[in-house]
Amino acid sequence: MAKAGAMERMKRKDYEKELEKLQVELCHLQDYVRENKLRVIVLFEGRDAAGKGGTIKAITEKVSPRVFRVVALPAPSDREKSQLFFQRYMKHFPAGGEVVIFDRSWYNRAGVEYVMGFCSPAEHDRFLSLCPQMEKYVIDGGIILIKVWLEVGMEEQERRFTARIDDPVRQWKLSPMDLESFKRWYDYSRARDLMLKKTSTKHAPWYIIRSDDKRRARLNCIAHLLRAIPYKRIRKTKVKLPKRSDKGRYNDQATLRGMNFVTERY
């Protein structure tokens, strides 16, 4: 396996060229998912600052939010804490014609909850034991499940955290929990290793993507999704704009005079 960070970072021009091609294919995938009522779950996990948000944005920016739906759940409420653990996630599962992307998922229990002591060792063990069974139930029910782990190196994570400290539009990304996770690098490494060992199964394997170069990671991830979800291009009738009717014609701009328009500062 190549050493993380050994490859030269991808140039923006090359990245944007390849991204456009892949986003066109995502639109074709979207048509197929919608027409064939596929149900797909894609979940993203990884260390803090591994690039989950940027990868999800690259996937979703050219497709319909009615088909590609992103779920990023906050901390559970008191009511949710009293439910079955998987319950709060399952209510967001896809209906026919939907791709649900989990920006972090039930694997919180194997990561942050376990490392930070938000669940007991017994709850953690129970999760690792039951999770493969739950996922098999989901897959046997006809849902396509794709699990992606973004792996960022220690030095690159530190660089990204430092950049957030100095950037006023990214400071919100740096929470006290992020700082605590930064301290506990090896605790998270051990939790990751145990999670992969226990939950990477034949029916629901984990796929790991190196993300020290965010651009390469995004492209590799989209290419993987396009391979993992079987689809064909849907033949479409070419769309033509109809002729506008002049019936009821009037000066519809004159009626806006005197209304409150935003000052054009740009």
PDB file of C-alpha atoms in Angstrom, residues 68-248:
ATOM      1  CA  PHE A  68     -29.913  12.263  -2.977  1.00  0.00           C
ATOM      2  CA  ARG A  69     -30.894  13.058   0.607  1.00  0.00           C
ATOM      3  CA  VAL A  70     -28.216  13.912   3.195  1.00  0.00           C
ATOM      4  CA  VAL A  71     -28.776  12.967   6.846  1.00  0.00           C
ATOM      5  CA  ALA A  72     -26.514  14.541   9.483  1.00  0.00           C
ATOM      6  CA  LEU A  73     -28.089  13.876  12.861  1.00  0.00           C
ATOM      7  CA  PRO A  74     -27.335  15.970  15.949  1.00  0.00           C
ATOM      8  CA  ALA A  75     -26.672  14.466  19.376  1.00  0.00           C
ATOM      9  CA  PRO A  76     -29.627  12.306  20.461  1.00  0.00           C
ATOM     10  CA  SER A  77     -32.390  13.857  22.549  1.00  0.00           C
ATOM     11  CA  ASP A  78     -33.416  12.374  25.894  1.00  0.00           C
ATOM     12  CA  ARG A  79     -36.303  10.641  24.146  1.00  0.00           C
ATOM     13  CA  GLU A  80     -34.019   9.167  21.479  1.00  0.00           C
ATOM     14  CA  LYS A  81     -31.624   7.945  24.151  1.00  0.00           C
ATOM     15  CA  SER A  82     -34.462   5.804  25.543  1.00  0.00           C
ATOM     16  CA  GLN A  83     -35.217   4.215  22.154  1.00  0.00           C
ATOM     17  CA  LEU A  84     -33.627   1.195  20.543  1.00  0.00           C
ATOM     18  CA  PHE A  85     -30.209   2.332  19.400  1.00  0.00           C
ATOM     19  CA  PHE A  86     -30.830   1.896  15.656  1.00  0.00           C
ATOM     20  CA  GLN A  87     -34.319   3.408  15.811  1.00  0.00           C
ATOM     21  CA  ARG A  88     -33.346   7.047  15.226  1.00  0.00           C
ATOM     22  CA  TYR A  89     -31.382   6.079  12.128  1.00  0.00           C
ATOM     23  CA  MET A  90     -33.892   3.710  10.553  1.00  0.00           C
ATOM     24  CA  LYS A  91     -36.598   6.365  10.292  1.00  0.00           C
ATOM     25  CA  HIS A  92     -34.337   8.130   7.770  1.00  0.00           C
ATOM     26  CA  PHE A  93     -33.854   5.050   5.582  1.00  0.00           C
ATOM     27  CA  PRO A  94     -34.692   5.452   1.879  1.00  0.00           C
ATOM     28  CA  ALA A  95     -37.978   4.834   0.134  1.00  0.00           C
ATOM     29  CA  GLY A  96     -38.004   3.694  -3.487  1.00  0.00           C
ATOM     30  CA  GLY A  97     -36.088   6.062  -5.743  1.00  0.00           C
ATOM     31  CA  GLU A  98     -33.878   7.535  -3.004  1.00  0.00           C
ATOM     32  CA  VAL A  99     -30.185   7.592  -2.116  1.00  0.00           C
ATOM     33  CA  VAL A 100     -29.687   8.487   1.548  1.00  0.00           C
ATOM     34  CA  ILE A 101     -26.224   9.707   2.502  1.00  0.00           C
ATOM     35  CA  PHE A 102     -25.378   9.520   6.189  1.00  0.00           C
ATOM     36  CA  ASP A 103     -22.819  12.111   7.270  1.00  0.00           C
ATOM     37  CA  ARG A 104     -21.815   9.946  10.200  1.00  0.00           C
ATOM     38  CA  SER A 105     -24.148   7.140  11.147  1.00  0.00           C
ATOM     39  CA  TRP A 106     -24.878   4.430  13.680  1.00  0.00           C
ATOM     40  CA  TYR A 107     -21.110   3.875  13.709  1.00  0.00           C
ATOM     41  CA  ASN A 108     -20.880   6.802  16.130  1.00  0.00           C
ATOM     42  CA  ARG A 109     -21.223   4.089  18.748  1.00  0.00           C
ATOM     43  CA  ALA A 110     -18.041   2.406  17.537  1.00  0.00           C
ATOM     44  CA  GLY A 111     -16.142   5.688  17.387  1.00  0.00           C
ATOM     45  CA  VAL A 112     -16.821   8.881  19.300  1.00  0.00           C
ATOM     46  CA  GLU A 113     -19.304   7.359  21.775  1.00  0.00           C
ATOM     47  CA  TYR A 114     -16.893   4.584  22.681  1.00  0.00           C
ATOM     48  CA  VAL A 115     -13.723   6.688  22.834  1.00  0.00           C
ATOM     49  CA  MET A 116     -15.313   9.574  24.721  1.00  0.00           C
ATOM     50  CA  GLY A 117     -17.165   7.351  27.180  1.00  0.00           C
ATOM     51  CA  PHE A 118     -20.688   8.249  26.001  1.00  0.00           C
ATOM     52  CA  CYS A 119     -21.610   4.569  25.998  1.00  0.00           C
ATOM     53  CA  SER A 120     -20.628   1.735  28.277  1.00  0.00           C
ATOM     54  CA  PRO A 121     -18.197  -1.046  27.249  1.00  0.00           C
ATOM     55  CA  ALA A 122     -21.165  -3.440  27.302  1.00  0.00           C
ATOM     56  CA  GLU A 123     -23.156  -1.201  24.936  1.00  0.00           C
ATOM     57  CA  HIS A 124     -20.138  -0.972  22.645  1.00  0.00           C
ATOM     58  CA  ASP A 125     -19.690  -4.769  22.613  1.00  0.00           C
ATOM     59  CA  ARG A 126     -23.392  -5.266  21.952  1.00  0.00           C
ATOM     60  CA  PHE A 127     -23.276  -2.843  19.026  1.00  0.00           C
ATOM     61  CA  LEU A 128     -20.323  -4.575  17.386  1.00  0.00           C
ATOM     62  CA  SER A 129     -22.089  -7.916  17.814  1.00  0.00           C
ATOM     63  CA  LEU A 130     -25.502  -6.861  16.505  1.00  0.00           C
ATOM     64  CA  CYS A 131     -24.488  -4.390  13.796  1.00  0.00           C
ATOM     65  CA  PRO A 132     -23.597  -7.010  11.128  1.00  0.00           C
ATOM     66  CA  GLN A 133     -26.926  -8.737  11.783  1.00  0.00           C
ATOM     67  CA  MET A 134     -28.856  -5.487  11.428  1.00  0.00           C
ATOM     68  CA  GLU A 135     -27.042  -4.633   8.210  1.00  0.00           C
ATOM     69  CA  LYS A 136     -27.780  -8.078   6.763  1.00  0.00           C
ATOM     70  CA  TYR A 137     -31.454  -7.533   7.570  1.00  0.00           C
ATOM     71  CA  VAL A 138     -31.341  -4.189   5.730  1.00  0.00           C
ATOM     72  CA  ILE A 139     -29.590  -5.667   2.679  1.00  0.00           C
ATOM     73  CA  ASP A 140     -31.859  -8.713   2.565  1.00  0.00           C
ATOM     74  CA  GLY A 141     -34.739  -6.232   2.491  1.00  0.00           C
ATOM     75  CA  GLY A 142     -33.469  -4.889  -0.823  1.00  0.00           C
ATOM     76  CA  ILE A 143     -31.438  -1.846   0.250  1.00  0.00           C
ATOM     77  CA  ILE A 144     -28.008  -1.296  -1.282  1.00  0.00           C
ATOM     78  CA  LEU A 145     -25.624  -0.402   1.572  1.00  0.00           C
ATOM     79  CA  ILE A 146     -22.247   1.206   0.889  1.00  0.00           C
ATOM     80  CA  LYS A 147     -19.884   1.985   3.776  1.00  0.00           C
ATOM     81  CA  VAL A 148     -16.982   4.399   3.247  1.00  0.00           C
ATOM     82  CA  TRP A 149     -14.205   5.224   5.701  1.00  0.00           C
ATOM     83  CA  LEU A 150     -12.103   8.306   4.874  1.00  0.00           C
ATOM     84  CA  GLU A 151      -8.611   7.894   6.281  1.00  0.00           C
ATOM     85  CA  VAL A 152      -6.621  11.068   6.883  1.00  0.00           C
ATOM     86  CA  GLY A 153      -3.059  10.992   8.188  1.00  0.00           C
ATOM     87  CA  MET A 154      -1.909  12.477  11.475  1.00  0.00           C
ATOM     88  CA  GLU A 155       0.107  15.313   9.935  1.00  0.00           C
ATOM     89  CA  GLU A 156      -2.606  16.263   7.456  1.00  0.00           C
ATOM     90  CA  GLN A 157      -5.280  16.314  10.153  1.00  0.00           C
ATOM     91  CA  GLU A 158      -3.124  18.680  12.208  1.00  0.00           C
ATOM     92  CA  ARG A 159      -2.624  20.924   9.180  1.00  0.00           C
ATOM     93  CA  ARG A 160      -6.377  21.093   8.576  1.00  0.00           C
ATOM     94  CA  PHE A 161      -7.165  21.810  12.224  1.00  0.00           C
ATOM     95  CA  THR A 162      -4.574  24.604  12.262  1.00  0.00           C
ATOM     96  CA  ALA A 163      -6.081  26.087   9.097  1.00  0.00           C
ATOM     97  CA  ARG A 164      -9.510  26.119  10.728  1.00  0.00           C
ATOM     98  CA  ILE A 165      -8.163  28.053  13.713  1.00  0.00           C
ATOM     99  CA  ASP A 166      -6.905  30.824  11.423  1.00  0.00           C
ATOM    100  CA  ASP A 167      -9.862  30.945   9.004  1.00  0.00           C
ATOM    101  CA  PRO A 168     -12.937  32.913  10.197  1.00  0.00           C
ATOM    102  CA  VAL A 169     -15.280  31.097   7.796  1.00  0.00           C
ATOM    103  CA  ARG A 170     -14.134  27.660   8.973  1.00  0.00           C
ATOM    104  CA  GLN A 171     -13.734  28.210  12.714  1.00  0.00           C
ATOM    105  CA  TRP A 172     -17.232  26.821  13.272  1.00  0.00           C
ATOM    106  CA  LYS A 173     -15.886  23.440  12.102  1.00  0.00           C
ATOM    107  CA  LEU A 174     -13.575  23.250  15.118  1.00  0.00           C
ATOM    108  CA  SER A 175     -15.554  22.146  18.173  1.00  0.00           C
ATOM    109  CA  PRO A 176     -14.361  21.200  21.673  1.00  0.00           C
ATOM    110  CA  MET A 177     -15.068  17.584  20.678  1.00  0.00           C
ATOM    111  CA  ASP A 178     -12.711  17.956  17.710  1.00  0.00           C
ATOM    112  CA  LEU A 179      -9.952  19.204  19.993  1.00  0.00           C
ATOM    113  CA  GLU A 180     -10.487  16.280  22.348  1.00  0.00           C
ATOM    114  CA  SER A 181     -10.395  13.819  19.440  1.00  0.00           C
ATOM    115  CA  PHE A 182      -7.142  15.413  18.265  1.00  0.00           C
ATOM    116  CA  LYS A 183      -5.551  14.492  21.606  1.00  0.00           C
ATOM    117  CA  ARG A 184      -6.802  10.920  21.448  1.00  0.00           C
ATOM    118  CA  TRP A 185      -5.444   9.924  18.035  1.00  0.00           C
ATOM    119  CA  TYR A 186      -4.382   6.428  19.047  1.00  0.00           C
ATOM    120  CA  ASP A 187      -7.576   5.758  21.014  1.00  0.00           C
ATOM    121  CA  TYR A 188      -9.486   6.478  17.814  1.00  0.00           C
ATOM    122  CA  SER A 189      -7.067   4.301  15.847  1.00  0.00           C
ATOM    123  CA  ARG A 190      -7.765   1.332  18.120  1.00  0.00           C
ATOM    124  CA  ALA A 191     -11.512   1.968  17.976  1.00  0.00           C
ATOM    125  CA  ARG A 192     -11.300   2.121  14.160  1.00  0.00           C
ATOM    126  CA  ASP A 193      -9.332  -1.110  13.952  1.00  0.00           C
ATOM    127  CA  LEU A 194     -11.823  -2.956  16.169  1.00  0.00           C
ATOM    128  CA  MET A 195     -14.786  -1.572  14.237  1.00  0.00           C
ATOM    129  CA  LEU A 196     -13.332  -2.652  10.888  1.00  0.00           C
ATOM    130  CA  LYS A 197     -12.501  -6.104  12.224  1.00  0.00           C
ATOM    131  CA  LYS A 198     -15.980  -6.712  13.638  1.00  0.00           C
ATOM    132  CA  THR A 199     -18.202  -5.030  11.047  1.00  0.00           C
ATOM    133  CA  SER A 200     -16.490  -5.356   7.662  1.00  0.00           C
ATOM    134  CA  THR A 201     -18.468  -8.368   6.455  1.00  0.00           C
ATOM    135  CA  LYS A 202     -18.977 -10.129   3.149  1.00  0.00           C
ATOM    136  CA  HIS A 203     -22.462  -8.647   2.812  1.00  0.00           C
ATOM    137  CA  ALA A 204     -21.478  -5.142   4.032  1.00  0.00           C
ATOM    138  CA  PRO A 205     -17.737  -4.526   3.623  1.00  0.00           C
ATOM    139  CA  TRP A 206     -15.981  -1.307   4.522  1.00  0.00           C
ATOM    140  CA  TYR A 207     -14.185   0.565   1.752  1.00  0.00           C
ATOM    141  CA  ILE A 208     -11.297   2.809   2.833  1.00  0.00           C
ATOM    142  CA  ILE A 209     -10.275   5.901   0.890  1.00  0.00           C
ATOM    143  CA  ARG A 210      -7.062   7.810   1.581  1.00  0.00           C
ATOM    144  CA  SER A 211      -8.049  11.463   1.973  1.00  0.00           C
ATOM    145  CA  ASP A 212      -4.811  13.396   2.541  1.00  0.00           C
ATOM    146  CA  ASP A 213      -5.444  14.776  -0.957  1.00  0.00           C
ATOM    147  CA  LYS A 214      -9.097  15.844  -0.769  1.00  0.00           C
ATOM    148  CA  ARG A 215      -9.487  16.154  -4.524  1.00  0.00           C
ATOM    149  CA  ARG A 216      -8.295  12.647  -5.265  1.00  0.00           C
ATOM    150  CA  ALA A 217     -10.412  11.298  -2.402  1.00  0.00           C
ATOM    151  CA  ARG A 218     -13.587  12.883  -3.775  1.00  0.00           C
ATOM    152  CA  LEU A 219     -12.989  11.549  -7.278  1.00  0.00           C
ATOM    153  CA  ASN A 220     -12.095   8.079  -6.015  1.00  0.00           C
ATOM    154  CA  CYS A 221     -15.200   8.026  -3.847  1.00  0.00           C
ATOM    155  CA  ILE A 222     -17.588   9.029  -6.635  1.00  0.00           C
ATOM    156  CA  ALA A 223     -15.976   6.514  -9.014  1.00  0.00           C
ATOM    157  CA  HIS A 224     -16.445   3.828  -6.346  1.00  0.00           C
ATOM    158  CA  LEU A 225     -20.136   4.680  -5.882  1.00  0.00           C
ATOM    159  CA  LEU A 226     -20.730   4.507  -9.624  1.00  0.00           C
ATOM    160  CA  ARG A 227     -19.212   1.007  -9.652  1.00  0.00           C
ATOM    161  CA  ALA A 228     -21.007  -0.142  -6.502  1.00  0.00           C
ATOM    162  CA  ILE A 229     -24.527   0.831  -7.623  1.00  0.00           C
ATOM    163  CA  PRO A 230     -25.550  -0.997 -10.804  1.00  0.00           C
ATOM    164  CA  TYR A 231     -27.164   1.381 -13.295  1.00  0.00           C
ATOM    165  CA  LYS A 232     -27.715   2.034 -16.989  1.00  0.00           C
ATOM    166  CA  ARG A 233     -28.272   5.268 -18.819  1.00  0.00           C
ATOM    167  CA  ILE A 234     -31.953   5.978 -19.291  1.00  0.00           C
ATOM    168  CA  ARG A 235     -32.931   6.918 -22.826  1.00  0.00           C
ATOM    169  CA  LYS A 236     -34.818  10.214 -22.754  1.00  0.00           C
ATOM    170  CA  THR A 237     -36.914  12.144 -25.226  1.00  0.00           C
ATOM    171  CA  LYS A 238     -35.228  15.436 -26.076  1.00  0.00           C
ATOM    172  CA  VAL A 239     -36.934  18.298 -24.288  1.00  0.00           C
ATOM    173  CA  LYS A 240     -38.230  21.265 -26.281  1.00  0.00           C
ATOM    174  CA  LEU A 241     -39.523  24.464 -24.734  1.00  0.00           C
ATOM    175  CA  PRO A 242     -43.156  25.103 -25.640  1.00  0.00           C
ATOM    176  CA  LYS A 243     -44.203  28.396 -27.203  1.00  0.00           C
ATOM    177  CA  ARG A 244     -45.380  30.942 -24.639  1.00  0.00           C
ATOM    178  CA  SER A 245     -49.016  31.890 -24.879  1.00  0.00           C
ATOM    179  CA  ASP A 246     -49.875  35.578 -25.401  1.00  0.00           C
ATOM    180  CA  LYS A 247     -53.287  35.049 -23.867  1.00  0.00           C
ATOM    181  CA  GLY A 248     -53.823  37.518 -21.018  1.00  0.00           C
TER     182      GLY A 248
END
